[in-house]
Amino acid sequence: MPLDLVPAPAAPKPVLLRDVPGASVILTEEALALAAELQTRFAPRMQALDVARERRQERADAGRLPDYLEETTGTRKGIWSCAPAPETLRDRRLCLATGAEAGALATARGAHASTLLVDLDEATAPGFANLVAGIAALTATADDPVPMLIRPRPLERDEPALLIGGHPVSAGLFDLALIVTHLAAPLSARGMGPWLQIGGIDSHREARLWSEILEICEARAELAPNTLRAEVAIETVNASFEMDEILWELRDRAVGLTSRAAPLAASYLRLMRAHESALLPATLDPQAAFLGTCAARMVKVAHRRGTHAIAEAPEGTDPAILRGPLDEGCDGLRLDAPDRIEPARAAVDRALPGAHQIGRPRQYFRISPEMLLKPHAGPVTEAGLRGTVHIAIAALAAWIAGRGPVRIEDGLHGLASADLARARLGQWLAHGAAVEMEAGDSRRMTADWLAELIHEEIVALVEWLGPHSFHRGRYASAARIVQEAACASPQPDHVVRLAAPLLDTLD
């Protein structure tokens, strides 16, 4: 029996706990009913997959690290391909990530990127009102000719503004219900999707769940099968071992693979938390060790399956540096700011004159499991430690205060940066890392020293911002959460687990 015909448990009536501008237009009965059906139908599966994640972590803690799955050898070695990308999504050379906000969308559309990634998770300022306004802004621009992918929040995160059966709905399911309800008809009528970027997948079984969720959404929106297509962001170490299997589960929906260094590195720290030999330095070269191997395998797998591999653009605006991932076989760059488009265009024009390079095979060598687990070499320096404390507090404070990503020096730092920074602090503290001091000696990392560093960061922020702005910026709350997360044993799976209740209280 087709999945959309399988009866779902009767969905309880959704209970909306927020009244925000635009609610009457966006939070329609149809949208809330779809969210309730998805939550009711798939909540048991999501809970089971969460338990499976915990079991994989327990095995890693005991020394049984990830490997290629024996039961999926046929899929991994088989000859098969994903469905071709839609014609309007063949050119992915310059992808610009933006938040779902009217002004940001207008700026992004004027940057002349090949595609847009409208990110409801990282780039959009958090908070229920911002999310509703973002969907409204997307609805108002659904006839724009620039192709776009939309990234919902993760399935495992809660949306506390909507209760179903007395429990918060999954943030990812809630976002998807709004996307399908308001954007499916106008976008599908023009052959423009909706197309998604799915992040946070940890296994091919989670990819299978997403495929079934999208099938139900198509049935409810009366869309043709496989209208909803998806790019998968590789953001966990476990997923890096299952790229073929993930694409297999989504093969008629898949429009490519991409990766994001910050969540992937945070995933590595969580997976290897019991292994002192996996200690990471303060600075990670994205082309080295497990990050570089994951990037190489992404290209190898995506092109073998006839689909795109999109790289996260290196920092900076030097075309020679930006060209690096393209020379390694990627089909495009994902950039985080409009002013980076033109320097990247120069790199793309030299390295990638065609729309993509899927037909150019690369990386013939076998990538061993050890290569996907190899730690980055290098010291933990005092400057790196202090910089990590600063990013952890500043990025998390911006998220709690509802401001979204913030620019720190040359980089844009959001929730993923905050989580990576606290994970680094947690690893260095748990294993008593030796920190190279500027005076030339070394000092062992301790909880007392971390407390001193956080106190010094607070003093510096108060002097820079003034007491009022410091308080309004939620820096004290962020500092407390960072210290609590870094000192926790075991480490939390994500800093948002500790920060989300505070955001909900302030929202």
XYZ file of C-alpha atoms in Angstrom:
507
model
C 0.000 0.000 0.000
C 1.436 3.437 -0.912
C 2.646 5.320 2.121
C 0.191 8.187 1.604
C -2.684 5.701 1.810
C -1.530 4.096 5.045
C -3.822 5.413 7.775
C -2.084 7.622 10.310
C -3.132 7.820 13.944
C -5.750 10.489 14.470
C -3.871 13.755 14.883
C -4.762 15.763 18.008
C -5.847 19.341 17.487
C -2.805 21.620 17.340
C -2.516 24.194 20.117
C -0.823 27.453 19.099
C 0.920 29.247 21.971
C 2.035 32.418 20.161
C 0.232 35.286 18.469
C 2.596 37.001 16.057
C 2.189 39.357 13.081
C 1.168 37.453 9.953
C -0.186 34.476 11.887
C -3.632 34.667 10.289
C -2.073 34.378 6.820
C 0.756 31.896 7.472
C -0.486 29.767 10.376
C -3.554 28.569 8.544
C -5.696 25.636 9.541
C -4.299 23.700 6.572
C -0.666 24.310 7.590
C -1.236 23.399 11.231
C -3.179 20.288 10.256
C -0.297 19.104 8.058
C 2.177 19.728 10.879
C -0.054 17.744 13.238
C -0.355 14.831 10.808
C 3.386 14.677 10.194
C 4.167 14.828 13.908
C 1.605 12.179 14.802
C 2.637 9.838 12.006
C 6.416 10.110 12.308
C 7.135 10.915 15.988
C 7.648 7.240 16.968
C 10.140 6.768 14.123
C 12.028 9.933 15.084
C 12.254 8.729 18.686
C 13.561 5.340 17.559
C 16.195 6.996 15.372
C 17.263 9.183 18.300
C 17.793 6.018 20.354
C 19.823 4.533 17.477
C 22.055 7.628 17.551
C 22.632 7.117 21.259
C 23.577 3.463 20.699
C 26.094 4.442 18.003
C 27.626 6.942 20.424
C 27.855 4.305 23.150
C 29.686 1.980 20.747
C 32.113 4.779 19.829
C 32.742 5.506 23.510
C 33.585 1.815 23.955
C 36.083 1.911 21.075
C 33.911 0.517 18.258
C 34.257 3.363 15.783
C 32.250 3.795 12.556
C 33.011 1.694 9.503
C 31.335 1.082 6.156
C 28.186 -0.981 6.687
C 28.357 -4.636 5.674
C 24.597 -4.873 5.150
C 24.644 -2.125 2.505
C 27.650 -3.335 0.509
C 25.423 -3.992 -2.504
C 24.133 -0.444 -2.475
C 27.584 1.056 -1.997
C 29.199 -1.004 -4.772
C 26.198 -1.187 -7.069
C 25.781 0.653 -10.372
C 22.933 3.145 -10.070
C 22.329 6.856 -10.426
C 20.217 9.561 -8.877
C 17.582 11.269 -10.996
C 18.980 14.169 -13.050
C 18.623 17.593 -11.487
C 15.760 19.731 -12.802
C 16.817 21.853 -15.757
C 16.609 25.059 -13.740
C 18.881 23.572 -11.064
C 21.710 22.296 -13.271
C 23.920 25.364 -12.705
C 24.939 25.409 -9.047
C 28.272 27.189 -9.472
C 27.507 30.139 -7.196
C 25.115 29.425 -4.335
C 24.407 32.266 -1.898
C 23.080 31.445 1.580
C 20.675 33.976 3.029
C 18.139 34.359 5.781
C 14.383 34.368 5.212
C 13.903 38.089 5.726
C 12.519 40.495 3.144
C 15.544 42.788 3.012
C 18.065 39.948 3.005
C 16.152 38.151 0.247
C 16.071 41.271 -1.901
C 19.813 41.791 -1.469
C 20.539 38.145 -2.209
C 18.441 38.145 -5.365
C 20.344 41.181 -6.594
C 23.711 39.476 -6.159
C 23.298 37.409 -9.353
C 24.070 34.047 -7.793
C 23.242 30.840 -9.669
C 21.043 29.657 -6.796
C 19.976 30.803 -3.358
C 19.932 28.773 -0.163
C 17.275 30.245 2.113
C 18.328 28.959 5.506
C 15.620 28.831 8.178
C 18.045 27.125 10.553
C 21.287 29.122 10.679
C 20.952 32.312 8.614
C 17.464 33.355 9.739
C 17.265 35.134 13.085
C 15.686 32.717 15.586
C 12.316 33.254 17.182
C 8.772 32.364 16.213
C 7.877 35.800 14.876
C 10.976 35.810 12.664
C 10.105 32.390 11.273
C 6.535 33.384 10.395
C 7.735 36.627 8.839
C 10.331 34.667 6.875
C 7.751 32.314 5.365
C 5.630 35.344 4.474
C 8.630 36.965 2.754
C 9.278 33.782 0.781
C 5.627 33.600 -0.249
C 5.786 37.164 -1.548
C 8.793 36.338 -3.762
C 7.778 32.871 -4.986
C 7.637 34.096 -8.608
C 11.273 35.222 -8.677
C 13.317 33.533 -11.434
C 16.366 32.785 -9.238
C 16.275 29.081 -8.255
C 16.316 28.485 -4.514
C 16.657 25.725 -1.987
C 15.100 26.085 1.458
C 16.697 24.600 4.550
C 14.265 23.748 7.366
C 15.426 23.375 10.934
C 16.447 19.880 12.132
C 13.816 17.265 12.892
C 15.230 16.727 16.388
C 14.772 20.359 17.416
C 11.468 21.465 19.017
C 9.152 24.292 18.020
C 7.658 25.174 21.417
C 5.091 27.583 19.952
C 2.966 24.674 18.674
C 1.829 21.774 20.837
C 0.452 18.551 19.418
C -0.772 15.998 21.903
C 0.703 18.092 24.702
C 4.231 18.050 23.236
C 6.130 20.528 21.043
C 6.069 19.756 17.344
C 9.343 18.985 15.592
C 10.813 22.241 14.281
C 11.757 20.544 11.013
C 8.262 19.153 10.470
C 6.707 22.508 11.339
C 8.919 24.356 8.857
C 8.202 21.770 6.177
C 4.447 22.068 6.716
C 4.629 25.833 6.181
C 6.862 25.458 3.107
C 4.574 22.904 1.498
C 1.357 24.744 2.346
C 2.437 28.151 1.082
C 5.136 27.540 -1.523
C 4.458 24.165 -3.141
C 1.750 25.341 -5.525
C 3.422 28.485 -6.947
C 6.897 26.926 -7.167
C 5.827 23.588 -8.648
C 3.694 25.382 -11.256
C 6.891 27.000 -12.546
C 9.051 23.878 -12.283
C 10.991 25.445 -9.402
C 10.424 22.948 -6.614
C 10.062 23.350 -3.726
C 13.648 22.191 -3.333
C 15.177 21.636 0.083
C 18.512 21.315 1.791
C 18.308 18.701 4.531
C 20.867 18.925 7.310
C 21.746 16.865 10.353
C 21.138 13.411 8.831
C 23.205 10.814 10.716
C 22.356 7.636 8.803
C 20.635 6.312 5.680
C 17.695 5.275 7.846
C 17.148 8.950 8.666
C 17.308 9.709 4.940
C 14.627 7.062 4.397
C 12.467 8.782 6.987
C 12.860 12.094 5.152
C 11.858 10.427 1.890
C 8.668 9.114 3.466
C 7.901 12.501 5.030
C 8.251 14.190 1.645
C 6.025 11.551 0.044
C 3.237 12.363 2.486
C 3.691 16.086 1.859
C 3.385 15.571 -1.894
C 0.181 13.606 -1.445
C -1.390 16.253 0.778
C -0.353 19.093 -1.553
C -1.463 17.108 -4.640
C 1.995 17.278 -6.170
C 3.416 14.811 -8.661
C 5.740 12.201 -7.136
C 9.297 13.444 -6.560
C 8.367 17.083 -7.020
C 10.014 17.751 -3.656
C 13.747 17.351 -4.277
C 16.526 17.640 -1.707
C 20.217 18.313 -1.330
C 21.757 16.545 1.670
C 24.265 18.410 3.838
C 26.846 16.003 5.291
C 27.232 17.302 8.844
C 28.048 14.219 10.914
C 30.886 11.722 10.812
C 28.468 8.800 10.661
C 26.823 10.288 7.577
C 30.221 10.586 5.883
C 30.409 6.776 5.958
C 26.917 6.402 4.451
C 26.860 8.874 1.559
C 25.998 6.232 -1.047
C 23.260 4.800 1.138
C 21.809 8.238 1.888
C 21.648 9.078 -1.804
C 20.090 5.670 -2.508
C 17.223 6.384 -0.103
C 16.618 9.748 -1.802
C 17.778 8.779 -5.288
C 14.752 10.082 -7.228
C 14.669 13.202 -5.050
C 18.368 13.918 -4.585
C 19.888 17.017 -6.181
C 23.329 16.679 -4.651
C 25.553 16.519 -1.617
C 27.195 19.342 0.262
C 29.062 19.574 3.558
C 29.425 22.086 6.385
C 32.690 22.114 8.301
C 31.498 23.501 11.646
C 28.779 20.927 12.417
C 30.943 18.150 10.960
C 33.807 19.073 13.277
C 31.430 19.328 16.250
C 30.101 15.882 15.346
C 33.676 14.539 15.321
C 34.323 15.953 18.789
C 31.143 14.365 20.095
C 31.816 10.985 18.441
C 35.429 10.853 19.657
C 34.805 12.330 23.100
C 36.244 9.284 24.896
C 39.425 9.204 22.795
C 42.260 11.480 23.886
C 44.178 10.575 20.721
C 41.556 12.506 18.733
C 42.338 15.847 20.387
C 41.835 18.666 17.857
C 43.832 21.910 17.618
C 42.369 25.401 17.667
C 42.612 25.795 13.881
C 41.351 23.207 11.383
C 42.488 23.077 7.765
C 39.351 22.147 5.764
C 41.496 20.291 3.219
C 43.273 18.085 5.782
C 42.517 15.065 7.989
C 38.868 14.021 8.366
C 37.476 17.279 6.953
C 39.491 16.995 3.758
C 38.738 13.292 3.376
C 35.017 13.883 3.816
C 35.144 16.587 1.135
C 36.989 14.248 -1.246
C 34.558 11.397 -0.630
C 31.599 13.735 -1.162
C 32.825 14.536 -4.678
C 33.616 10.903 -5.416
C 30.207 9.601 -4.298
C 28.113 12.436 -5.750
C 29.689 12.209 -9.183
C 29.562 8.424 -9.233
C 25.818 8.774 -8.663
C 25.375 11.520 -11.261
C 24.570 14.366 -8.921
C 26.127 17.630 -7.711
C 28.808 18.138 -5.071
C 28.683 21.669 -3.645
C 31.519 22.976 -1.472
C 31.429 25.391 1.406
C 33.512 28.313 0.143
C 36.854 28.852 1.913
C 37.144 32.024 3.971
C 38.294 35.213 2.294
C 37.926 36.708 -1.161
C 41.130 35.567 -2.875
C 40.008 33.875 -6.141
C 42.991 31.512 -5.989
C 41.857 30.209 -2.588
C 38.199 30.090 -3.587
C 39.150 28.039 -6.623
C 40.573 25.203 -4.487
C 37.370 23.135 -4.019
C 36.539 23.500 -7.717
C 39.949 22.145 -8.688
C 39.181 19.189 -6.411
C 36.059 18.417 -8.446
C 33.218 20.316 -6.771
C 30.450 21.746 -8.950
C 29.987 25.014 -7.116
C 30.607 27.108 -4.030
C 28.216 28.052 -1.252
C 28.932 31.563 0.010
C 27.648 33.357 3.098
C 27.631 36.998 1.946
C 26.659 38.851 -1.271
C 29.975 40.711 -1.415
C 31.775 37.392 -1.891
C 29.931 36.562 -5.112
C 32.108 38.544 -7.525
C 35.478 37.250 -6.227
C 34.029 33.749 -6.365
C 32.764 34.355 -9.884
C 36.329 35.015 -10.983
C 37.389 31.679 -9.485
C 34.457 29.839 -11.050
C 35.019 31.314 -14.507
C 38.611 30.040 -14.534
C 38.050 26.632 -12.958
C 34.566 25.695 -14.099
C 33.457 27.141 -17.456
C 30.597 24.629 -17.778
C 27.513 24.378 -15.582
C 29.092 21.520 -13.573
C 31.740 18.792 -13.779
C 29.734 15.757 -12.770
C 31.089 13.811 -15.736
C 34.713 14.264 -14.653
C 35.570 11.390 -12.289
C 37.981 12.142 -9.453
C 39.487 10.345 -6.449
C 39.956 6.841 -7.824
C 41.699 5.721 -4.612
C 39.823 3.906 -1.867
C 39.013 6.032 1.153
C 39.579 3.903 4.245
C 37.611 4.310 7.480
C 40.783 5.499 9.216
C 41.015 8.422 6.782
C 37.499 9.580 7.688
C 38.454 9.507 11.389
C 41.938 11.005 11.216
C 42.305 13.942 13.652
C 43.815 17.234 12.605
C 47.346 17.819 13.848
C 48.469 20.992 15.555
C 48.725 22.722 18.909
C 46.105 24.211 21.180
C 47.388 27.758 21.572
C 46.481 30.407 24.105
C 45.299 32.708 21.295
C 43.196 29.897 19.853
C 41.710 29.132 23.264
C 40.764 32.754 23.920
C 39.341 33.109 20.408
C 37.246 29.981 20.928
C 35.820 31.368 24.185
C 34.953 34.624 22.399
C 33.179 32.905 19.490
C 31.320 30.517 21.798
C 29.869 33.371 23.862
C 29.325 35.951 21.110
C 27.673 33.600 18.616
C 25.447 31.959 21.221
C 24.439 35.327 22.706
C 23.398 36.552 19.256
C 21.235 33.461 18.794
C 19.585 33.731 22.224
C 18.886 37.423 21.649
C 17.242 36.670 18.306
C 19.855 38.440 16.180
C 21.079 35.477 14.148
C 24.652 35.067 12.839
C 27.252 37.702 13.702
C 30.442 38.660 11.890
C 33.592 38.083 13.944
C 36.733 39.201 12.144
C 36.460 37.693 8.629
C 33.886 35.008 9.372
C 30.129 34.816 9.851
C 29.346 32.853 12.996
C 25.981 31.417 13.955
C 24.627 28.560 16.007
C 26.912 25.967 14.366
C 29.976 28.049 15.255
C 28.785 28.377 18.853
C 28.276 24.622 19.101
C 31.682 23.850 17.612
C 33.374 26.309 19.973
C 31.758 24.858 23.102
C 32.581 21.327 21.855
C 36.236 22.315 21.473
C 36.288 23.731 24.990
C 34.647 20.564 26.289
C 37.203 18.288 24.614
C 40.205 20.321 25.769
C 38.837 20.370 29.309
C 37.884 16.685 29.419
C 41.372 15.589 28.357
C 43.349 18.310 30.126
C 44.863 19.593 26.884
C 48.286 21.222 27.086
C 47.857 24.810 25.899
C 50.870 26.571 24.383
C 51.108 29.951 26.109
C 52.298 33.144 24.462
C 55.103 33.340 27.036
C 56.552 30.129 25.584
C 55.534 27.668 28.286
C 52.426 25.464 28.435
C 49.472 25.201 30.795
C 47.070 22.348 31.379
C 43.397 23.090 30.666
C 41.232 23.008 33.804
C 37.715 24.012 34.778
C 39.058 26.778 37.020
C 41.096 28.251 34.184
C 38.111 28.111 31.850
C 36.097 30.004 34.453
C 38.836 32.659 34.576
C 38.858 32.990 30.790
C 35.085 33.340 30.636
C 35.200 35.976 33.378
C 37.858 37.914 31.450
C 35.708 37.724 28.305
C 32.702 39.089 30.214
C 34.764 41.985 31.590
C 36.001 42.823 28.088
C 32.476 42.715 26.650
C 31.082 44.984 29.382
C 33.871 47.504 28.794
C 33.268 47.418 25.031
C 29.453 47.415 24.977
C 28.489 49.050 28.248
C 26.342 47.360 30.912
C 22.998 48.038 29.201
C 23.947 46.597 25.800
C 25.729 43.723 27.491
C 22.553 42.815 29.358
C 20.282 43.271 26.343
C 22.684 41.196 24.252
C 22.232 38.153 26.557
C 25.999 37.705 26.912
C 25.808 36.711 30.579
C 23.313 33.948 29.788
C 25.438 32.741 26.889
C 28.566 32.680 29.065
C 26.780 30.626 31.720
C 25.527 28.115 29.128
C 28.958 27.817 27.470
C 30.608 27.098 30.819
C 27.917 24.615 31.808
C 28.145 22.818 28.440
C 31.936 22.665 28.413
C 32.081 21.233 31.939
C 29.253 18.721 31.450
C 29.995 15.000 31.486
C 28.939 13.595 29.133
C 28.928 16.529 26.765
C 25.510 17.645 25.453
C 24.804 16.594 21.880
C 24.265 20.246 20.905
C 24.446 23.548 22.752
C 20.912 24.356 21.565
C 19.597 21.806 24.068
C 20.652 24.175 26.833
C 19.956 27.463 25.059
C 16.553 26.784 23.476
C 14.506 27.063 26.700
C 15.963 30.526 27.307
C 15.205 31.607 23.733
C 11.645 30.390 24.190
C 11.284 32.354 27.423
C 12.552 35.553 25.786
C 10.667 35.071 22.510
